[in-house]
PDB file of C-alpha atoms in Angstrom:
ATOM      1  CA  MET A   1      -0.005  -0.023  -0.002  1.00 86.00           C
ATOM      2  CA  PRO A   2       1.384   3.481  -0.813  1.00 93.00           C
ATOM      3  CA  ILE A   3       2.815   5.647   1.936  1.00 97.00           C
ATOM      4  CA  MET A   4       1.521   9.224   2.039  1.00 97.00           C
ATOM      5  CA  THR A   5       1.914  12.153   4.337  1.00 97.00           C
ATOM      6  CA  PHE A   6      -1.179  13.660   5.943  1.00 97.00           C
ATOM      7  CA  ALA A   7      -0.922  16.533   3.440  1.00 96.00           C
ATOM      8  CA  GLU A   8      -0.540  14.144   0.495  1.00 96.00           C
ATOM      9  CA  ALA A   9      -3.631  12.126   1.624  1.00 97.00           C
ATOM     10  CA  LEU A  10      -5.631  15.312   1.687  1.00 97.00           C
ATOM     11  CA  ARG A  11      -4.386  16.261  -1.727  1.00 97.00           C
ATOM     12  CA  ASN A  12      -5.251  12.795  -3.054  1.00 97.00           C
ATOM     13  CA  ALA A  13      -8.794  13.066  -1.742  1.00 98.00           C
ATOM     14  CA  LEU A  14      -9.297  16.498  -3.315  1.00 97.00           C
ATOM     15  CA  TYR A  15      -7.870  15.282  -6.599  1.00 97.00           C
ATOM     16  CA  ILE A  16     -10.188  12.258  -6.762  1.00 97.00           C
ATOM     17  CA  GLU A  17     -13.255  14.339  -6.055  1.00 97.00           C
ATOM     18  CA  MET A  18     -12.235  17.150  -8.454  1.00 97.00           C
ATOM     19  CA  LYS A  19     -11.787  14.572 -11.267  1.00 97.00           C
ATOM     20  CA  LYS A  20     -15.049  12.807 -10.405  1.00 96.00           C
ATOM     21  CA  ASP A  21     -17.449  15.753  -9.754  1.00 97.00           C
ATOM     22  CA  PRO A  22     -17.248  18.956 -11.776  1.00 97.00           C
ATOM     23  CA  LYS A  23     -19.375  20.661  -9.124  1.00 97.00           C
ATOM     24  CA  VAL A  24     -16.426  20.537  -6.680  1.00 98.00           C
ATOM     25  CA  ILE A  25     -14.583  23.819  -6.578  1.00 97.00           C
ATOM     26  CA  LEU A  26     -11.822  25.164  -4.349  1.00 97.00           C
ATOM     27  CA  LEU A  27     -11.617  28.680  -2.766  1.00 96.00           C
ATOM     28  CA  GLY A  28      -8.983  30.193  -0.490  1.00 96.00           C
ATOM     29  CA  GLU A  29      -5.939  32.305  -0.039  1.00 93.00           C
ATOM     30  CA  ASP A  30      -2.851  31.155  -1.949  1.00 91.00           C
ATOM     31  CA  ILE A  31      -4.370  27.906  -3.045  1.00 91.00           C
ATOM     32  CA  GLY A  32      -3.687  28.537  -6.755  1.00 89.00           C
ATOM     33  CA  VAL A  33      -0.062  29.240  -7.895  1.00 86.00           C
ATOM     34  CA  LEU A  34       1.308  28.591  -4.399  1.00 84.00           C
ATOM     35  CA  GLY A  35      -0.754  25.517  -3.983  1.00 82.00           C
ATOM     36  CA  ASN A  36      -1.599  26.199  -0.304  1.00 82.00           C
ATOM     37  CA  VAL A  37       0.933  26.721   2.527  1.00 81.00           C
ATOM     38  CA  PHE A  38       1.422  23.006   2.847  1.00 84.00           C
ATOM     39  CA  GLY A  39       1.185  22.150  -0.842  1.00 86.00           C
ATOM     40  CA  VAL A  40      -2.167  20.393  -0.504  1.00 93.00           C
ATOM     41  CA  THR A  41      -3.527  22.070  -3.727  1.00 94.00           C
ATOM     42  CA  LYS A  42      -0.203  22.315  -5.548  1.00 91.00           C
ATOM     43  CA  GLY A  43      -0.699  21.812  -9.354  1.00 93.00           C
ATOM     44  CA  PHE A  44      -4.459  21.985  -9.129  1.00 95.00           C
ATOM     45  CA  LEU A  45      -4.610  25.357 -10.846  1.00 95.00           C
ATOM     46  CA  ASP A  46      -2.886  23.937 -13.964  1.00 95.00           C
ATOM     47  CA  GLU A  47      -4.922  20.748 -13.838  1.00 94.00           C
ATOM     48  CA  PHE A  48      -8.405  22.168 -13.213  1.00 96.00           C
ATOM     49  CA  GLY A  49      -8.142  25.794 -14.202  1.00 96.00           C
ATOM     50  CA  CYS A  50      -8.949  29.085 -12.575  1.00 94.00           C
ATOM     51  CA  LYS A  51     -12.763  28.610 -12.658  1.00 94.00           C
ATOM     52  CA  ARG A  52     -12.513  25.698 -10.279  1.00 97.00           C
ATOM     53  CA  VAL A  53      -9.414  26.719  -8.273  1.00 96.00           C
ATOM     54  CA  ARG A  54      -9.919  30.267  -7.074  1.00 94.00           C
ATOM     55  CA  SER A  55      -7.251  32.130  -5.137  1.00 94.00           C
ATOM     56  CA  THR A  56      -9.116  34.796  -3.179  1.00 95.00           C
ATOM     57  CA  PRO A  57      -8.456  38.134  -1.621  1.00 94.00           C
ATOM     58  CA  ILE A  58      -7.512  38.121   2.082  1.00 94.00           C
ATOM     59  CA  SER A  59     -11.039  38.103   3.382  1.00 96.00           C
ATOM     60  CA  GLU A  60     -12.280  35.106   5.327  1.00 96.00           C
ATOM     61  CA  ALA A  61     -15.787  36.511   5.396  1.00 96.00           C
ATOM     62  CA  ALA A  62     -15.764  36.757   1.500  1.00 97.00           C
ATOM     63  CA  ILE A  63     -14.273  33.221   1.081  1.00 97.00           C
ATOM     64  CA  THR A  64     -16.936  31.663   3.364  1.00 98.00           C
ATOM     65  CA  GLY A  65     -19.757  33.757   1.972  1.00 97.00           C
ATOM     66  CA  ALA A  66     -18.865  32.841  -1.600  1.00 97.00           C
ATOM     67  CA  ALA A  67     -18.718  29.181  -0.746  1.00 98.00           C
ATOM     68  CA  ILE A  68     -22.115  29.320   0.914  1.00 98.00           C
ATOM     69  CA  GLY A  69     -23.663  31.021  -2.099  1.00 97.00           C
ATOM     70  CA  ALA A  70     -22.124  28.498  -4.473  1.00 98.00           C
ATOM     71  CA  ALA A  71     -23.336  25.615  -2.343  1.00 98.00           C
ATOM     72  CA  MET A  72     -26.905  26.986  -2.238  1.00 97.00           C
ATOM     73  CA  LEU A  73     -26.774  27.080  -6.078  1.00 96.00           C
ATOM     74  CA  GLY A  74     -25.817  23.427  -6.330  1.00 96.00           C
ATOM     75  CA  MET A  75     -22.007  23.447  -6.265  1.00 97.00           C
ATOM     76  CA  HIS A  76     -19.832  21.521  -3.768  1.00 97.00           C
ATOM     77  CA  PRO A  77     -17.267  24.085  -2.665  1.00 98.00           C
ATOM     78  CA  VAL A  78     -14.262  23.314  -0.514  1.00 98.00           C
ATOM     79  CA  ALA A  79     -13.231  26.641   1.164  1.00 98.00           C
ATOM     80  CA  GLU A  80      -9.930  26.958   2.849  1.00 97.00           C
ATOM     81  CA  ILE A  81      -9.346  29.279   5.760  1.00 96.00           C
ATOM     82  CA  MET A  82      -5.547  29.384   6.269  1.00 94.00           C
ATOM     83  CA  TYR A  83      -5.751  29.261  10.115  1.00 95.00           C
ATOM     84  CA  VAL A  84      -8.654  28.258  12.301  1.00 96.00           C
ATOM     85  CA  ASP A  85      -7.931  31.498  14.236  1.00 96.00           C
ATOM     86  CA  PHE A  86      -9.090  33.400  11.148  1.00 96.00           C
ATOM     87  CA  THR A  87     -12.529  31.660  11.117  1.00 97.00           C
ATOM     88  CA  THR A  88     -13.521  34.211  13.702  1.00 97.00           C
ATOM     89  CA  MET A  89     -13.657  36.743  10.870  1.00 97.00           C
ATOM     90  CA  ALA A  90     -16.395  34.659   9.171  1.00 97.00           C
ATOM     91  CA  MET A  91     -18.526  33.670  12.104  1.00 97.00           C
ATOM     92  CA  ASP A  92     -21.683  35.349  10.795  1.00 97.00           C
ATOM     93  CA  GLN A  93     -21.389  33.397   7.518  1.00 97.00           C
ATOM     94  CA  ILE A  94     -20.609  30.161   9.323  1.00 98.00           C
ATOM     95  CA  ILE A  95     -23.050  30.326  12.265  1.00 97.00           C
ATOM     96  CA  ASN A  96     -25.869  32.480  11.068  1.00 97.00           C
ATOM     97  CA  GLN A  97     -25.927  31.476   7.404  1.00 97.00           C
ATOM     98  CA  ALA A  98     -24.338  28.108   6.599  1.00 97.00           C
ATOM     99  CA  ALA A  99     -25.580  26.371   9.740  1.00 98.00           C
ATOM    100  CA  LYS A 100     -29.134  27.766   9.473  1.00 97.00           C
ATOM    101  CA  MET A 101     -30.176  27.714   5.775  1.00 96.00           C
ATOM    102  CA  ARG A 102     -31.393  24.102   5.694  1.00 96.00           C
ATOM    103  CA  TYR A 103     -33.452  24.494   8.866  1.00 95.00           C
ATOM    104  CA  MET A 104     -34.929  27.918   7.986  1.00 95.00           C
ATOM    105  CA  SER A 105     -35.968  26.842   4.460  1.00 96.00           C
ATOM    106  CA  ALA A 106     -37.594  23.607   5.690  1.00 96.00           C
ATOM    107  CA  GLY A 107     -34.954  21.609   3.815  1.00 95.00           C
ATOM    108  CA  LYS A 108     -35.506  23.370   0.455  1.00 95.00           C
ATOM    109  CA  VAL A 109     -32.023  24.993   0.537  1.00 96.00           C
ATOM    110  CA  LYS A 110     -28.998  22.881   1.302  1.00 96.00           C
ATOM    111  CA  VAL A 111     -25.414  24.054   1.953  1.00 98.00           C
ATOM    112  CA  PRO A 112     -23.110  21.163   0.902  1.00 98.00           C
ATOM    113  CA  MET A 113     -19.776  22.878   1.560  1.00 98.00           C
ATOM    114  CA  VAL A 114     -16.589  21.961   3.426  1.00 98.00           C
ATOM    115  CA  LEU A 115     -14.569  24.571   5.286  1.00 98.00           C
ATOM    116  CA  ARG A 116     -10.998  23.212   5.593  1.00 98.00           C
ATOM    117  CA  THR A 117      -8.754  24.879   8.131  1.00 97.00           C
ATOM    118  CA  GLN A 118      -5.663  24.107  10.219  1.00 95.00           C
ATOM    119  CA  GLY A 119      -5.293  24.575  13.935  1.00 96.00           C
ATOM    120  CA  GLY A 120      -3.310  23.622  16.978  1.00 95.00           C
ATOM    121  CA  ALA A 121      -0.012  24.678  18.574  1.00 94.00           C
ATOM    122  CA  GLY A 122       3.538  23.420  18.421  1.00 92.00           C
ATOM    123  CA  SER A 123       4.888  25.460  15.526  1.00 90.00           C
ATOM    124  CA  GLY A 124       5.900  28.586  17.408  1.00 90.00           C
ATOM    125  CA  GLU A 125       3.327  30.799  15.693  1.00 90.00           C
ATOM    126  CA  ALA A 126       1.873  32.092  18.952  1.00 91.00           C
ATOM    127  CA  ALA A 127      -1.480  33.275  20.187  1.00 93.00           C
ATOM    128  CA  GLN A 128      -3.223  34.261  16.926  1.00 92.00           C
ATOM    129  CA  HIS A 129      -2.160  31.316  14.743  1.00 92.00           C
ATOM    130  CA  CYS A 130      -2.133  28.314  17.092  1.00 92.00           C
ATOM    131  CA  GLN A 131      -5.520  28.065  18.759  1.00 94.00           C
ATOM    132  CA  SER A 132      -7.794  25.052  18.996  1.00 96.00           C
ATOM    133  CA  LEU A 133     -11.273  26.395  18.364  1.00 97.00           C
ATOM    134  CA  GLU A 134     -13.257  23.269  17.522  1.00 97.00           C
ATOM    135  CA  SER A 135     -15.440  23.725  20.591  1.00 96.00           C
ATOM    136  CA  LEU A 136     -16.920  26.916  19.114  1.00 96.00           C
ATOM    137  CA  PHE A 137     -18.297  24.897  16.218  1.00 98.00           C
ATOM    138  CA  ILE A 138     -19.607  21.814  18.030  1.00 97.00           C
ATOM    139  CA  HIS A 139     -21.814  24.235  19.972  1.00 96.00           C
ATOM    140  CA  VAL A 140     -23.648  25.198  16.743  1.00 97.00           C
ATOM    141  CA  PRO A 141     -26.573  22.971  15.507  1.00 97.00           C
ATOM    142  CA  GLY A 142     -26.365  22.480  11.777  1.00 97.00           C
ATOM    143  CA  LEU A 143     -22.581  22.112  11.531  1.00 98.00           C
ATOM    144  CA  LYS A 144     -20.573  18.908  11.360  1.00 98.00           C
ATOM    145  CA  VAL A 145     -17.096  19.021  12.875  1.00 98.00           C
ATOM    146  CA  VAL A 146     -14.363  16.638  11.756  1.00 98.00           C
ATOM    147  CA  MET A 147     -10.820  16.322  13.233  1.00 98.00           C
ATOM    148  CA  PRO A 148      -8.706  13.526  11.625  1.00 98.00           C
ATOM    149  CA  SER A 149      -5.628  12.207  13.386  1.00 98.00           C
ATOM    150  CA  ASN A 150      -3.717  10.312  10.587  1.00 98.00           C
ATOM    151  CA  PRO A 151      -3.289  10.228   6.818  1.00 98.00           C
ATOM    152  CA  TYR A 152      -5.665   7.247   6.197  1.00 98.00           C
ATOM    153  CA  ASP A 153      -8.555   8.913   8.070  1.00 98.00           C
ATOM    154  CA  ALA A 154      -7.855  12.288   6.545  1.00 98.00           C
ATOM    155  CA  LYS A 155      -8.519  11.004   3.030  1.00 98.00           C
ATOM    156  CA  GLY A 156     -11.593   8.935   3.831  1.00 98.00           C
ATOM    157  CA  LEU A 157     -13.135  11.604   6.037  1.00 98.00           C
ATOM    158  CA  LEU A 158     -12.509  14.443   3.536  1.00 98.00           C
ATOM    159  CA  LEU A 159     -14.231  12.464   0.769  1.00 98.00           C
ATOM    160  CA  SER A 160     -17.205  11.885   3.014  1.00 98.00           C
ATOM    161  CA  ALA A 161     -17.276  15.551   4.034  1.00 98.00           C
ATOM    162  CA  ILE A 162     -17.305  16.764   0.417  1.00 98.00           C
ATOM    163  CA  ARG A 163     -20.151  14.453  -0.424  1.00 98.00           C
ATOM    164  CA  ASP A 164     -22.218  15.420   2.667  1.00 98.00           C
ATOM    165  CA  GLU A 165     -25.279  17.585   2.087  1.00 96.00           C
ATOM    166  CA  ASN A 166     -24.464  19.736   5.156  1.00 97.00           C
ATOM    167  CA  PRO A 167     -21.774  22.281   6.058  1.00 98.00           C
ATOM    168  CA  VAL A 168     -18.747  20.457   7.446  1.00 98.00           C
ATOM    169  CA  ILE A 169     -15.890  22.170   9.458  1.00 98.00           C
ATOM    170  CA  PHE A 170     -12.812  20.087   8.757  1.00 98.00           C
ATOM    171  CA  ILE A 171      -9.969  20.944  11.146  1.00 98.00           C
ATOM    172  CA  GLU A 172      -6.450  19.695  10.422  1.00 98.00           C
ATOM    173  CA  HIS A 173      -3.749  19.962  13.103  1.00 97.00           C
ATOM    174  CA  LYS A 174      -0.685  21.644  11.528  1.00 95.00           C
ATOM    175  CA  LEU A 175       1.769  19.186  13.085  1.00 97.00           C
ATOM    176  CA  LEU A 176       0.038  16.238  11.333  1.00 97.00           C
ATOM    177  CA  TYR A 177       0.845  17.374   7.764  1.00 96.00           C
ATOM    178  CA  PRO A 178       4.308  15.649   7.610  1.00 96.00           C
ATOM    179  CA  ILE A 179       3.139  12.479   9.384  1.00 96.00           C
ATOM    180  CA  LYS A 180       3.273   9.421   7.087  1.00 97.00           C
ATOM    181  CA  GLY A 181       0.936   6.377   6.921  1.00 97.00           C
ATOM    182  CA  GLU A 182      -0.473   3.794   4.568  1.00 97.00           C
ATOM    183  CA  VAL A 183      -3.143   5.262   2.286  1.00 98.00           C
ATOM    184  CA  PRO A 184      -4.811   3.359  -0.568  1.00 96.00           C
ATOM    185  CA  GLU A 185      -4.664   5.085  -3.927  1.00 93.00           C
ATOM    186  CA  GLU A 186      -8.178   4.117  -4.699  1.00 95.00           C
ATOM    187  CA  GLU A 187     -11.290   5.860  -3.484  1.00 96.00           C
ATOM    188  CA  TYR A 188     -12.742   5.068  -0.064  1.00 98.00           C
ATOM    189  CA  THR A 189     -14.823   6.880   2.522  1.00 98.00           C
ATOM    190  CA  ILE A 190     -15.097   6.899   6.337  1.00 98.00           C
ATOM    191  CA  PRO A 191     -18.574   7.782   7.534  1.00 98.00           C
ATOM    192  CA  LEU A 192     -18.969  11.007   9.511  1.00 98.00           C
ATOM    193  CA  GLY A 193     -20.025  10.404  13.114  1.00 98.00           C
ATOM    194  CA  LYS A 194     -18.252   7.058  13.456  1.00 98.00           C
ATOM    195  CA  ALA A 195     -15.435   6.665  15.985  1.00 98.00           C
ATOM    196  CA  GLU A 196     -12.659   4.092  15.785  1.00 98.00           C
ATOM    197  CA  ILE A 197     -11.013   2.088  18.440  1.00 98.00           C
ATOM    198  CA  LYS A 198      -7.328   2.471  17.768  1.00 97.00           C
ATOM    199  CA  LYS A 199      -6.184   0.086  20.477  1.00 97.00           C
ATOM    200  CA  GLU A 200      -8.267  -2.293  22.530  1.00 98.00           C
ATOM    201  CA  GLY A 201      -7.823  -2.608  26.313  1.00 97.00           C
ATOM    202  CA  ASN A 202      -9.612  -3.181  29.576  1.00 97.00           C
ATOM    203  CA  ASP A 203      -8.230  -0.811  32.200  1.00 97.00           C
ATOM    204  CA  LEU A 204      -9.271   2.601  30.998  1.00 98.00           C
ATOM    205  CA  THR A 205     -10.998   4.319  28.077  1.00 98.00           C
ATOM    206  CA  ILE A 206      -9.068   7.164  26.568  1.00 98.00           C
ATOM    207  CA  VAL A 207     -10.788   9.476  24.051  1.00 98.00           C
ATOM    208  CA  ALA A 208      -8.224  11.574  22.319  1.00 98.00           C
ATOM    209  CA  THR A 209      -8.675  14.070  19.480  1.00 98.00           C
ATOM    210  CA  SER A 210      -6.509  15.065  16.531  1.00 98.00           C
ATOM    211  CA  TYR A 211      -2.745  15.319  17.360  1.00 98.00           C
ATOM    212  CA  MET A 212      -3.337  14.295  20.952  1.00 98.00           C
ATOM    213  CA  LEU A 213      -4.238  10.827  19.642  1.00 98.00           C
ATOM    214  CA  GLN A 214      -0.684  10.536  18.333  1.00 97.00           C
ATOM    215  CA  LYS A 215       0.709  11.489  21.762  1.00 98.00           C
ATOM    216  CA  VAL A 216      -1.490   8.952  23.466  1.00 98.00           C
ATOM    217  CA  LEU A 217      -0.374   6.202  21.078  1.00 98.00           C
ATOM    218  CA  ASN A 218       3.272   7.192  21.964  1.00 98.00           C
ATOM    219  CA  THR A 219       2.624   6.272  25.611  1.00 98.00           C
ATOM    220  CA  LEU A 220       1.471   2.744  24.979  1.00 98.00           C
ATOM    221  CA  PRO A 221       4.881   0.995  25.154  1.00 97.00           C
ATOM    222  CA  VAL A 222       5.544   2.568  28.559  1.00 97.00           C
ATOM    223  CA  LEU A 223       2.094   1.677  29.791  1.00 97.00           C
ATOM    224  CA  ASP A 224       2.428  -1.904  28.478  1.00 97.00           C
ATOM    225  CA  ASN A 225       5.689  -2.340  30.436  1.00 97.00           C
ATOM    226  CA  GLU A 226       3.802  -1.338  33.579  1.00 96.00           C
ATOM    227  CA  GLY A 227       0.917  -3.651  32.964  1.00 97.00           C
ATOM    228  CA  ILE A 228      -1.598  -0.872  32.038  1.00 98.00           C
ATOM    229  CA  TYR A 229      -3.777  -1.604  29.021  1.00 97.00           C
ATOM    230  CA  PRO A 230      -6.035   1.307  28.028  1.00 98.00           C
ATOM    231  CA  GLU A 231      -8.603   1.263  25.241  1.00 98.00           C
ATOM    232  CA  VAL A 232      -7.881   4.210  22.938  1.00 98.00           C
ATOM    233  CA  ILE A 233     -10.710   5.778  20.909  1.00 98.00           C
ATOM    234  CA  ASP A 234     -10.406   8.358  18.169  1.00 98.00           C
ATOM    235  CA  PRO A 235     -13.771  10.107  17.797  1.00 98.00           C
ATOM    236  CA  ARG A 236     -12.694  11.442  14.328  1.00 98.00           C
ATOM    237  CA  THR A 237     -15.997  13.437  14.141  1.00 98.00           C
ATOM    238  CA  LEU A 238     -16.737  15.635  17.169  1.00 98.00           C
ATOM    239  CA  SER A 239     -20.209  16.539  15.883  1.00 98.00           C
ATOM    240  CA  PRO A 240     -22.122  14.352  15.487  1.00 98.00           C
ATOM    241  CA  LEU A 241     -20.372  12.293  18.182  1.00 98.00           C
ATOM    242  CA  ASP A 242     -20.343   8.528  18.218  1.00 98.00           C
ATOM    243  CA  THR A 243     -21.384   8.109  21.840  1.00 98.00           C
ATOM    244  CA  GLU A 244     -22.332   4.464  21.267  1.00 98.00           C
ATOM    245  CA  THR A 245     -18.735   3.354  20.712  1.00 98.00           C
ATOM    246  CA  ILE A 246     -17.484   5.389  23.666  1.00 98.00           C
ATOM    247  CA  PHE A 247     -20.230   4.190  26.020  1.00 98.00           C
ATOM    248  CA  GLN A 248     -19.643   0.535  25.167  1.00 98.00           C
ATOM    249  CA  SER A 249     -15.957   0.977  25.956  1.00 98.00           C
ATOM    250  CA  ILE A 250     -16.653   2.708  29.331  1.00 98.00           C
ATOM    251  CA  GLN A 251     -19.007  -0.098  30.310  1.00 98.00           C
ATOM    252  CA  LYS A 252     -16.089  -2.446  29.823  1.00 98.00           C
ATOM    253  CA  THR A 253     -13.310  -0.424  31.433  1.00 98.00           C
ATOM    254  CA  HIS A 254     -15.202   1.595  34.029  1.00 98.00           C
ATOM    255  CA  HIS A 255     -12.844   4.571  33.647  1.00 98.00           C
ATOM    256  CA  LEU A 256     -12.647   7.526  31.282  1.00 98.00           C
ATOM    257  CA  LEU A 257      -9.904  10.026  30.314  1.00 98.00           C
ATOM    258  CA  VAL A 258     -10.440  12.685  27.598  1.00 98.00           C
ATOM    259  CA  VAL A 259      -7.307  14.194  26.096  1.00 98.00           C
ATOM    260  CA  GLN A 260      -7.491  17.314  23.983  1.00 98.00           C
ATOM    261  CA  GLU A 261      -5.181  20.194  23.103  1.00 98.00           C
ATOM    262  CA  SER A 262      -7.886  22.846  23.606  1.00 97.00           C
ATOM    263  CA  SER A 263      -8.314  24.430  27.048  1.00 97.00           C
ATOM    264  CA  ALA A 264     -10.893  22.852  29.334  1.00 97.00           C
ATOM    265  CA  PRO A 265     -13.694  25.397  29.891  1.00 96.00           C
ATOM    266  CA  ALA A 266     -16.850  24.745  27.811  1.00 96.00           C
ATOM    267  CA  SER A 267     -14.901  22.387  25.554  1.00 97.00           C
ATOM    268  CA  PHE A 268     -15.380  19.053  23.785  1.00 98.00           C
ATOM    269  CA  ALA A 269     -13.918  17.294  26.821  1.00 98.00           C
ATOM    270  CA  ALA A 270     -16.264  19.177  29.196  1.00 98.00           C
ATOM    271  CA  GLU A 271     -19.260  18.152  27.102  1.00 97.00           C
ATOM    272  CA  LEU A 272     -18.204  14.473  26.841  1.00 98.00           C
ATOM    273  CA  LEU A 273     -17.594  14.259  30.618  1.00 98.00           C
ATOM    274  CA  ALA A 274     -21.092  15.677  31.185  1.00 98.00           C
ATOM    275  CA  VAL A 275     -22.790  13.241  28.789  1.00 98.00           C
ATOM    276  CA  VAL A 276     -20.937  10.255  30.335  1.00 98.00           C
ATOM    277  CA  SER A 277     -21.775  11.407  33.880  1.00 97.00           C
ATOM    278  CA  GLU A 278     -25.464  11.744  32.895  1.00 97.00           C
ATOM    279  CA  ASN A 279     -25.715   8.387  31.241  1.00 98.00           C
ATOM    280  CA  LEU A 280     -23.068   6.063  32.747  1.00 97.00           C
ATOM    281  CA  PHE A 281     -22.601   7.297  36.301  1.00 96.00           C
ATOM    282  CA  ASP A 282     -23.255   3.848  37.821  1.00 96.00           C
ATOM    283  CA  TYR A 283     -20.639   2.205  35.540  1.00 97.00           C
ATOM    284  CA  LEU A 284     -17.748   4.469  36.691  1.00 97.00           C
ATOM    285  CA  ASP A 285     -15.357   3.280  39.306  1.00 97.00           C
ATOM    286  CA  ALA A 286     -13.688   6.697  39.458  1.00 97.00           C
ATOM    287  CA  PRO A 287     -14.578  10.275  38.401  1.00 97.00           C
ATOM    288  CA  PRO A 288     -14.142  10.807  34.652  1.00 97.00           C
ATOM    289  CA  ARG A 289     -11.104  12.965  34.015  1.00 98.00           C
ATOM    290  CA  ARG A 290      -9.849  15.322  31.228  1.00 98.00           C
ATOM    291  CA  LEU A 291      -6.355  16.426  30.259  1.00 98.00           C
ATOM    292  CA  CYS A 292      -6.426  19.669  28.365  1.00 98.00           C
ATOM    293  CA  GLY A 293      -4.207  22.544  27.281  1.00 97.00           C
ATOM    294  CA  LEU A 294      -3.811  25.344  29.765  1.00 97.00           C
ATOM    295  CA  SER A 295      -6.361  28.156  29.619  1.00 96.00           C
ATOM    296  CA  VAL A 296      -3.954  30.750  28.351  1.00 96.00           C
ATOM    297  CA  PRO A 297      -3.142  32.340  24.954  1.00 96.00           C
ATOM    298  CA  ILE A 298      -0.604  30.138  23.238  1.00 95.00           C
ATOM    299  CA  PRO A 299       2.839  31.616  24.083  1.00 94.00           C
ATOM    300  CA  TYR A 300       5.426  32.461  21.467  1.00 95.00           C
ATOM    301  CA  ASN A 301       8.335  31.290  23.691  1.00 94.00           C
ATOM    302  CA  LYS A 302       8.984  27.621  22.851  1.00 95.00           C
ATOM    303  CA  LYS A 303       9.368  26.458  26.446  1.00 95.00           C
ATOM    304  CA  LEU A 304       6.223  28.208  27.503  1.00 96.00           C
ATOM    305  CA  GLU A 305       4.367  26.927  24.462  1.00 96.00           C
ATOM    306  CA  ASP A 306       5.381  23.344  25.283  1.00 95.00           C
ATOM    307  CA  ALA A 307       4.247  23.827  28.877  1.00 96.00           C
ATOM    308  CA  SER A 308       0.823  24.968  27.778  1.00 96.00           C
ATOM    309  CA  ILE A 309       0.091  21.718  25.876  1.00 97.00           C
ATOM    310  CA  PRO A 310      -0.357  18.195  27.238  1.00 97.00           C
ATOM    311  CA  ASN A 311       2.653  15.884  26.604  1.00 98.00           C
ATOM    312  CA  GLU A 312       3.294  12.135  26.937  1.00 98.00           C
ATOM    313  CA  LYS A 313       4.493  12.505  30.576  1.00 98.00           C
ATOM    314  CA  ASP A 314       1.329  14.308  31.530  1.00 98.00           C
ATOM    315  CA  ILE A 315      -0.773  11.565  29.899  1.00 98.00           C
ATOM    316  CA  ILE A 316       1.040   8.745  31.761  1.00 98.00           C
ATOM    317  CA  ASN A 317       0.851  10.597  35.087  1.00 98.00           C
ATOM    318  CA  ILE A 318      -2.900  11.216  34.897  1.00 98.00           C
ATOM    319  CA  ILE A 319      -3.555   7.618  33.874  1.00 98.00           C
ATOM    320  CA  LYS A 320      -1.668   6.390  36.967  1.00 97.00           C
ATOM    321  CA  ASP A 321      -3.586   8.833  39.078  1.00 96.00           C
ATOM    322  CA  ILE A 322      -6.892   7.670  37.797  1.00 96.00           C
ATOM    323  CA  LEU A 323      -6.058   3.939  38.258  1.00 95.00           C
TER     324      LEU A 323
END
């Protein structure tokens, strides 16, 4: 099976869908000649032309608004916002327009668009380019929120997102782009709203999102040596959330840890702990816990940035504390 980076897997998915469906168009800053900051759309301008690959002015509101309008007229736009931090400039378009149109028109108007963006810290780009804002979007009914953790899932989830009839916020952690993995050349999809058990175990259920999933997997050899066998779940889609897979795991392990890079207040982890406490309280042998980023703006200083994000040592320590 071919080996692809996370960025190459995304590019492969876009290429497949652009070749297959003439209604798929791309919009975003520097996606044409430059081919996106990480090369995800490199060569697409020559292959598909400027009518389908549109480099836009620096206006996130205009990019998102144009994508919504195109989607309402039957196209399948994939809009790119260079950093998730910049989606705040397009919140009216995302929250008040894209998420609402299908409901307010009684299903007569659909908005089948994908908004790709990259988030997360670790690159030294500081407070305005390294945030984790997924929790803003899972709060909004009408949006689907996807956060892949590896190249295989990135391709399958992006193809599903493009073919979905609803607006999908597709958030890619910037540290994942160079990560390599096996990715089939042929077309395949991964259903939105379906979690995956990355590693089976009986001692503890760990739900980890995006790049944090990679850090949790890094701790497994250490935990194995100490006789600790967690079950690791990647939700892949944060909204809608596959609670069935998570609940079944907790009923087996009787413990829960949620690991995310975002800060804790009003976050995905906070919501999952609330849902589990409401529905599985009698199954828990200990309080459900969360390991999150610190509630601070992401620092520019490398040591401070590292200190603000959960690492492998933090994960191991909290697991031992829970058990």
